[in-house]
């Protein structure tokens, strides 16, 4: 039975008695001094925005509906069935047969940390290709957990040749080499062919970030000999942010399950996560953490859409729409930041800031008058580029034309700076 104090409070609330009176009448039973914030007594409001930045992208109704289903327990057999489906969906999206395939409970950064924390032990050498913010981030993550970090550096938009990579591998003898496939801060899609073989020649594992490129640009985990690959839910997959697919090759599993030290993070420890995802061959899955049930429903639906569409169709479609968009940008007199079309990321286009314009003013104008999110640069590309993402559900010529019209309008109406 409910205690009397709770009953009387419920009765007061039901009669809509002002909270102050309710509190004073229950003085002695309650010691709260902070009243409910006024904002919490107003309904949630969310504007509609065209999310044409580098992510998140708009979520189609089908995926929103999947995420809005009544939740079930994170350890229910049906949930495990859904997680098994997600694993198969990721294996398809990554083109891998890796058993150690799962989705992290968390954003892309969770997958980055999971990869580094589980593979690397303190004092080991890590080599990071830094040509934008994502290399910088992974270098910092590795440094924080005590790795010896070496970096290969290029300005945003630059890429590394296999000869440069080989030279650095032979010099630093790292246990792990990190490369960003879709460098969303600069708009570059990095070549991956041959890099896996080079890494293996030097007894190194290859870690690739495909957060911004998965589903939009060709990537074949097993064929390209990538040892650890991760992505995010909120870009071309079009699920809400908050889950992050990741997969580990057998070589990667061998390294991470034969460590001398435990990984620094309990939450991201793959020994536990592999059991939670039913990947460790043990008969029982044991509670480790409460996975984001709604996020997994949505992720499953987004992977189902990719499977129905077909990976190759999705790659082709992103490229076609991107080419239409790039041509339109050039017709407006804008310059693409990545000159070589083959190195342009189809999902996130970077435009060099047009001379004489203030990029912040343009972005604010476009948001105000067109309800469209484009963004500026990120990390080392700030002040160099504006970024426009047309991914998954958002990727079509009608949206590209709308984005071009918004840019044309901003170019006409945003005051030119005097310089
Ligand atoms: N890598 C790349 C290439 C990204 O574009 C992003 C997100 N913009 C991340 C990693 C980090 O993902 P998240 O914001 O989901 O943590």
PDB file of N, CA, C and O in Angstrom, residues 390-419:
ATOM      1  N   UNK A 390      24.584  15.869 -47.456  1.00  0.00           N
ATOM      2  CA  UNK A 390      23.341  15.312 -48.019  1.00  0.00           C
ATOM      3  C   UNK A 390      23.493  13.800 -47.920  1.00  0.00           C
ATOM      4  O   UNK A 390      24.143  13.174 -48.758  1.00  0.00           O
ATOM      5  N   UNK A 391      22.922  13.246 -46.841  1.00  0.00           N
ATOM      6  CA  UNK A 391      23.215  11.835 -46.538  1.00  0.00           C
ATOM      7  C   UNK A 391      21.948  11.013 -46.397  1.00  0.00           C
ATOM      8  O   UNK A 391      20.977  11.465 -45.777  1.00  0.00           O
ATOM      9  N   UNK A 392      21.996   9.803 -46.939  1.00  0.00           N
ATOM     10  CA  UNK A 392      20.889   8.859 -46.765  1.00  0.00           C
ATOM     11  C   UNK A 392      19.576   9.473 -47.217  1.00  0.00           C
ATOM     12  O   UNK A 392      19.399   9.881 -48.372  1.00  0.00           O
ATOM     13  N   UNK A 393      18.639   9.555 -46.277  1.00  0.00           N
ATOM     14  CA  UNK A 393      17.296  10.092 -46.529  1.00  0.00           C
ATOM     15  C   UNK A 393      17.345  11.513 -47.100  1.00  0.00           C
ATOM     16  O   UNK A 393      16.479  11.916 -47.872  1.00  0.00           O
ATOM     17  N   UNK A 394      18.337  12.287 -46.692  1.00  0.00           N
ATOM     18  CA  UNK A 394      18.455  13.675 -47.173  1.00  0.00           C
ATOM     19  C   UNK A 394      19.096  13.763 -48.548  1.00  0.00           C
ATOM     20  O   UNK A 394      19.158  14.844 -49.134  1.00  0.00           O
ATOM     21  N   UNK A 395      19.631  12.644 -49.020  1.00  0.00           N
ATOM     22  CA  UNK A 395      20.420  12.681 -50.245  1.00  0.00           C
ATOM     23  C   UNK A 395      19.513  12.522 -51.466  1.00  0.00           C
ATOM     24  O   UNK A 395      19.164  11.400 -51.851  1.00  0.00           O
ATOM     25  N   UNK A 396      19.097  13.634 -52.040  1.00  0.00           N
ATOM     26  CA  UNK A 396      18.357  13.595 -53.306  1.00  0.00           C
ATOM     27  C   UNK A 396      18.527  14.939 -54.006  1.00  0.00           C
ATOM     28  O   UNK A 396      18.930  15.929 -53.391  1.00  0.00           O
ATOM     29  N   UNK A 397      18.211  14.948 -55.309  1.00  0.00           N
ATOM     30  CA  UNK A 397      18.468  16.155 -56.099  1.00  0.00           C
ATOM     31  C   UNK A 397      17.572  17.312 -55.658  1.00  0.00           C
ATOM     32  O   UNK A 397      17.993  18.478 -55.734  1.00  0.00           O
ATOM     33  N   UNK A 398      16.369  17.008 -55.180  1.00  0.00           N
ATOM     34  CA  UNK A 398      15.473  18.088 -54.732  1.00  0.00           C
ATOM     35  C   UNK A 398      16.119  18.821 -53.551  1.00  0.00           C
ATOM     36  O   UNK A 398      16.124  20.061 -53.501  1.00  0.00           O
ATOM     37  N   UNK A 399      16.673  18.078 -52.607  1.00  0.00           N
ATOM     38  CA  UNK A 399      17.333  18.725 -51.461  1.00  0.00           C
ATOM     39  C   UNK A 399      18.591  19.462 -51.914  1.00  0.00           C
ATOM     40  O   UNK A 399      18.897  20.548 -51.410  1.00  0.00           O
ATOM     41  N   UNK A 400      19.320  18.868 -52.852  1.00  0.00           N
ATOM     42  CA  UNK A 400      20.525  19.536 -53.362  1.00  0.00           C
ATOM     43  C   UNK A 400      20.137  20.867 -54.009  1.00  0.00           C
ATOM     44  O   UNK A 400      20.789  21.896 -53.776  1.00  0.00           O
ATOM     45  N   UNK A 401      19.031  20.857 -54.775  1.00  0.00           N
ATOM     46  CA  UNK A 401      18.585  22.096 -55.435  1.00  0.00           C
ATOM     47  C   UNK A 401      18.167  23.133 -54.389  1.00  0.00           C
ATOM     48  O   UNK A 401      18.448  24.326 -54.533  1.00  0.00           O
ATOM     49  N   UNK A 402      17.517  22.668 -53.318  1.00  0.00           N
ATOM     50  CA  UNK A 402      17.106  23.582 -52.246  1.00  0.00           C
ATOM     51  C   UNK A 402      18.334  24.198 -51.560  1.00  0.00           C
ATOM     52  O   UNK A 402      18.351  25.391 -51.254  1.00  0.00           O
ATOM     53  N   UNK A 403      19.338  23.375 -51.336  1.00  0.00           N
ATOM     54  CA  UNK A 403      20.572  23.868 -50.700  1.00  0.00           C
ATOM     55  C   UNK A 403      21.257  24.878 -51.613  1.00  0.00           C
ATOM     56  O   UNK A 403      21.753  25.917 -51.152  1.00  0.00           O
ATOM     57  N   UNK A 404      21.244  24.613 -52.914  1.00  0.00           N
ATOM     58  CA  UNK A 404      21.871  25.543 -53.863  1.00  0.00           C
ATOM     59  C   UNK A 404      21.113  26.877 -53.894  1.00  0.00           C
ATOM     60  O   UNK A 404      21.728  27.954 -53.901  1.00  0.00           O
ATOM     61  N   UNK A 405      19.777  26.796 -53.846  1.00  0.00           N
ATOM     62  CA  UNK A 405      18.973  28.026 -53.861  1.00  0.00           C
ATOM     63  C   UNK A 405      19.252  28.847 -52.597  1.00  0.00           C
ATOM     64  O   UNK A 405      19.351  30.080 -52.650  1.00  0.00           O
ATOM     65  N   UNK A 406      19.406  28.164 -51.471  1.00  0.00           N
ATOM     66  CA  UNK A 406      19.688  28.875 -50.213  1.00  0.00           C
ATOM     67  C   UNK A 406      21.052  29.559 -50.285  1.00  0.00           C
ATOM     68  O   UNK A 406      21.215  30.704 -49.857  1.00  0.00           O
ATOM     69  N   UNK A 407      22.014  28.871 -50.870  1.00  0.00           N
ATOM     70  CA  UNK A 407      23.352  29.463 -51.003  1.00  0.00           C
ATOM     71  C   UNK A 407      23.319  30.661 -51.953  1.00  0.00           C
ATOM     72  O   UNK A 407      23.931  31.699 -51.681  1.00  0.00           O
ATOM     73  N   UNK A 408      22.585  30.510 -53.037  1.00  0.00           N
ATOM     74  CA  UNK A 408      22.487  31.605 -54.006  1.00  0.00           C
ATOM     75  C   UNK A 408      21.890  32.844 -53.332  1.00  0.00           C
ATOM     76  O   UNK A 408      22.385  33.967 -53.486  1.00  0.00           O
ATOM     77  N   UNK A 409      20.850  32.597 -52.554  1.00  0.00           N
ATOM     78  CA  UNK A 409      20.192  33.692 -51.826  1.00  0.00           C
ATOM     79  C   UNK A 409      21.181  34.347 -50.843  1.00  0.00           C
ATOM     80  O   UNK A 409      21.270  35.577 -50.763  1.00  0.00           O
ATOM     81  N   UNK A 410      21.931  33.512 -50.124  1.00  0.00           N
ATOM     82  CA  UNK A 410      22.892  34.059 -49.146  1.00  0.00           C
ATOM     83  C   UNK A 410      23.985  34.852 -49.863  1.00  0.00           C
ATOM     84  O   UNK A 410      24.410  35.907 -49.377  1.00  0.00           O
ATOM     85  N   UNK A 411      24.416  34.359 -50.994  1.00  0.00           N
ATOM     86  CA  UNK A 411      25.477  35.085 -51.725  1.00  0.00           C
ATOM     87  C   UNK A 411      24.965  36.462 -52.157  1.00  0.00           C
ATOM     88  O   UNK A 411      25.709  37.444 -52.151  1.00  0.00           O
ATOM     89  N   UNK A 412      23.678  36.538 -52.507  1.00  0.00           N
ATOM     90  CA  UNK A 412      23.110  37.831 -52.938  1.00  0.00           C
ATOM     91  C   UNK A 412      22.924  38.768 -51.755  1.00  0.00           C
ATOM     92  O   UNK A 412      23.121  39.978 -51.877  1.00  0.00           O
ATOM     93  N   UNK A 413      22.503  38.190 -50.638  1.00  0.00           N
ATOM     94  CA  UNK A 413      22.039  39.059 -49.554  1.00  0.00           C
ATOM     95  C   UNK A 413      22.995  39.241 -48.381  1.00  0.00           C
ATOM     96  O   UNK A 413      22.721  40.064 -47.521  1.00  0.00           O
ATOM     97  N   UNK A 414      24.028  38.439 -48.308  1.00  0.00           N
ATOM     98  CA  UNK A 414      24.944  38.614 -47.174  1.00  0.00           C
ATOM     99  C   UNK A 414      25.964  39.686 -47.547  1.00  0.00           C
ATOM    100  O   UNK A 414      26.620  39.574 -48.575  1.00  0.00           O
ATOM    101  N   UNK A 415      26.002  40.663 -46.675  1.00  0.00           N
ATOM    102  CA  UNK A 415      26.861  41.815 -46.922  1.00  0.00           C
ATOM    103  C   UNK A 415      28.298  41.339 -47.164  1.00  0.00           C
ATOM    104  O   UNK A 415      28.823  40.514 -46.436  1.00  0.00           O
ATOM    105  N   UNK A 416      28.926  41.879 -48.167  1.00  0.00           N
ATOM    106  CA  UNK A 416      30.343  41.573 -48.404  1.00  0.00           C
ATOM    107  C   UNK A 416      31.164  42.363 -47.420  1.00  0.00           C
ATOM    108  O   UNK A 416      30.839  43.499 -47.124  1.00  0.00           O
ATOM    109  N   UNK A 417      32.213  41.760 -46.909  1.00  0.00           N
ATOM    110  CA  UNK A 417      33.081  42.510 -46.009  1.00  0.00           C
ATOM    111  C   UNK A 417      33.877  43.511 -46.851  1.00  0.00           C
ATOM    112  O   UNK A 417      34.036  43.349 -48.057  1.00  0.00           O
ATOM    113  N   UNK A 418      34.377  44.553 -46.153  1.00  0.00           N
ATOM    114  CA  UNK A 418      35.046  45.620 -46.923  1.00  0.00           C
ATOM    115  C   UNK A 418      36.373  45.195 -47.527  1.00  0.00           C
ATOM    116  O   UNK A 418      36.763  45.670 -48.567  1.00  0.00           O
ATOM    117  N   UNK A 419      37.030  44.227 -46.850  1.00  0.00           N
ATOM    118  CA  UNK A 419      38.382  43.878 -47.307  1.00  0.00           C
ATOM    119  C   UNK A 419      38.364  43.286 -48.703  1.00  0.00           C
ATOM    120  O   UNK A 419      37.406  42.672 -49.116  1.00  0.00           O
TER     121      UNK A 419
END
